[in-house]
Coordinates of C-alpha atoms in Angstrom, one line a residue:
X11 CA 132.0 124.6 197.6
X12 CA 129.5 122.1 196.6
X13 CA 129.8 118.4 197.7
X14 CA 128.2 115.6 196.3
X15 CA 126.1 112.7 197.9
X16 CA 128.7 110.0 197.6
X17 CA 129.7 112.1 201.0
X18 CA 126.6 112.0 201.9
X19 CA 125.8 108.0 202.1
X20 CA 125.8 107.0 199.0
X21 CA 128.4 104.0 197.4
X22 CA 131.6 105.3 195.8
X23 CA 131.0 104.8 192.3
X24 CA 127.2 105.7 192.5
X25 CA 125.9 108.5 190.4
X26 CA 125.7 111.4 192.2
X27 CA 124.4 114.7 192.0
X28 CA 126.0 118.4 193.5
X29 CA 124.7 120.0 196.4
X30 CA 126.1 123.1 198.6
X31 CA 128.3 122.4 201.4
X32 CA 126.8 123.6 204.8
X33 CA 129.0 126.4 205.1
X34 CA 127.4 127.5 201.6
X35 CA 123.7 127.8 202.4
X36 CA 123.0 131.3 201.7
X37 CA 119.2 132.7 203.7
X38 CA 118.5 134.6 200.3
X39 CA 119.0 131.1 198.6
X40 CA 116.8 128.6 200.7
X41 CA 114.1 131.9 200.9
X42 CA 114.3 131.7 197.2
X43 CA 113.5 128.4 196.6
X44 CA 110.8 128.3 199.6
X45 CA 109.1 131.3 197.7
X46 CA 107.2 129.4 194.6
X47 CA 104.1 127.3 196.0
X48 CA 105.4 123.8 194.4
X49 CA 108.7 123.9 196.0
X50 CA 107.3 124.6 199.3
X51 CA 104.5 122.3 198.6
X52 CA 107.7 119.3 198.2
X53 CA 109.3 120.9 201.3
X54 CA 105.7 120.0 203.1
X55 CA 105.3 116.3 202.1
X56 CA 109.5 115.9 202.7
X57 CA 108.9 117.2 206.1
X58 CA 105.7 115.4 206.9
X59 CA 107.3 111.8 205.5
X60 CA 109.0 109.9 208.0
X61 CA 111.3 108.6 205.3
X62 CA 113.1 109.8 201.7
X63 CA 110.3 109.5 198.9
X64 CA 111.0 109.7 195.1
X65 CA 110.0 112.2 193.1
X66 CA 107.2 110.5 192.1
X67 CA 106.0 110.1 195.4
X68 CA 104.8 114.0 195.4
X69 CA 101.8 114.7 193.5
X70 CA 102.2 118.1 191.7
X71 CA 100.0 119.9 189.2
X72 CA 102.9 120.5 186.7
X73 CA 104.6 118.4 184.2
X74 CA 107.4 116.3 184.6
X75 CA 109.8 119.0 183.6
X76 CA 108.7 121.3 185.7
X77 CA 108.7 118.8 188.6
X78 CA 112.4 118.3 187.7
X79 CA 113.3 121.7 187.7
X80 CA 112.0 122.7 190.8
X81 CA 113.5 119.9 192.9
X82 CA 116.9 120.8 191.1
X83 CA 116.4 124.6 192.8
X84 CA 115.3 122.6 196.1
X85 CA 118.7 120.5 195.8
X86 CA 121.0 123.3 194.2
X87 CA 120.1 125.8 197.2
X88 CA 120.2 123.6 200.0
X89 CA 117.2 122.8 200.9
X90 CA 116.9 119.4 200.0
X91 CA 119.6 115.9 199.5
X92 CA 118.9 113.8 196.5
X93 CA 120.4 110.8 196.4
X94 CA 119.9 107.7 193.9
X95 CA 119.2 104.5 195.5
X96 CA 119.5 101.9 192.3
X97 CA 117.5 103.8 189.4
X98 CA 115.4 106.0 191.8
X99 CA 116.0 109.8 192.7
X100 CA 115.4 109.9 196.5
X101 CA 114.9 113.3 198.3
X102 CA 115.1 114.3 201.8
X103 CA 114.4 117.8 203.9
X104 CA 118.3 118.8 204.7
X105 CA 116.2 119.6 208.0
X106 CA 119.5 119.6 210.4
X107 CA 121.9 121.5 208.3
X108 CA 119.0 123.8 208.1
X109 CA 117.9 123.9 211.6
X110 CA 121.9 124.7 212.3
X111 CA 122.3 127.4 209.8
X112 CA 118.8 129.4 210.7
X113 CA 116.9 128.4 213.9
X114 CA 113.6 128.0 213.8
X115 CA 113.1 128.6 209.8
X116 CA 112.2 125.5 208.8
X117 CA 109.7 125.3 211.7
X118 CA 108.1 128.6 211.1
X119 CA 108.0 127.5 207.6
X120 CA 106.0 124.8 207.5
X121 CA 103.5 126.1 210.3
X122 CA 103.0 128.9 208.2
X123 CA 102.4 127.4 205.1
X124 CA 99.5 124.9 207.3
X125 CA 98.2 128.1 208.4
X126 CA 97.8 129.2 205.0
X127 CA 96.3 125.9 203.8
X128 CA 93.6 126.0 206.2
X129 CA 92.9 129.6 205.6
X130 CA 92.3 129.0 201.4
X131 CA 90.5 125.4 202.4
X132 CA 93.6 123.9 200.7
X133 CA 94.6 121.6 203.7
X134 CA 94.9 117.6 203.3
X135 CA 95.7 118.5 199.6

């Protein structure tokens, strides 16, 4: 059953968008949307900011559409929490409801991915 963010901090009355509850984080999901390089490449700068950022805060090769769409997969599988703080979209890792559901996922994840960054000279990018 998906939930919205006004149960997740934001004001009653906000705008707020869908996400899954918990209990509806599928594996095949969240491996789905970690599977195409921009997603993952949002996951990266959401795990490595010590804060939410915007959309705009992540740089990515692709238009704006595109950007859109794939932080709606990120959001609609689980992965992330967008919330709108006055007119901006912010996003955040869902990294404890993740950490819950699959130990050690998120983790391997994201070393991986640094791993690969540094093998194709792709790192600090």
């Amino acid at each position: 059953m998906p939930t919205d963010t006004t149960s997740m901090g934001a004001p009653s009355g906000s705008r707020s968008l869908e996400h899954p509850a918990r209990e509806d984080i599928r594996l095949a999901d969240v491996l789905h949307a970690l599977a195409d390089p921009m997603r993952l490449r949002i996951v990266c700068a959401l795990a490595a900011a010590e804060e939410e950022l915007n959309c705009a805060d992540i740089e990515l090769p692709v238009s704006k559409s595109t950007c859109t769409h794939h932080f709606r997969v990120l959001r609609e599988h689980g992965v992330i929490q967008q919330i709108y703080r006055g007119t901006a979209k912010m996003n955040g890792l869902r990294r404890a409801d993740l950490d819950a559901l699959f130990p050690g996922l998120v983790d391997g994840v994201l070393r991986a991915a640094d791993l690969q960054a540094r093998r194709l000279g792709e790192a600090g990018d």
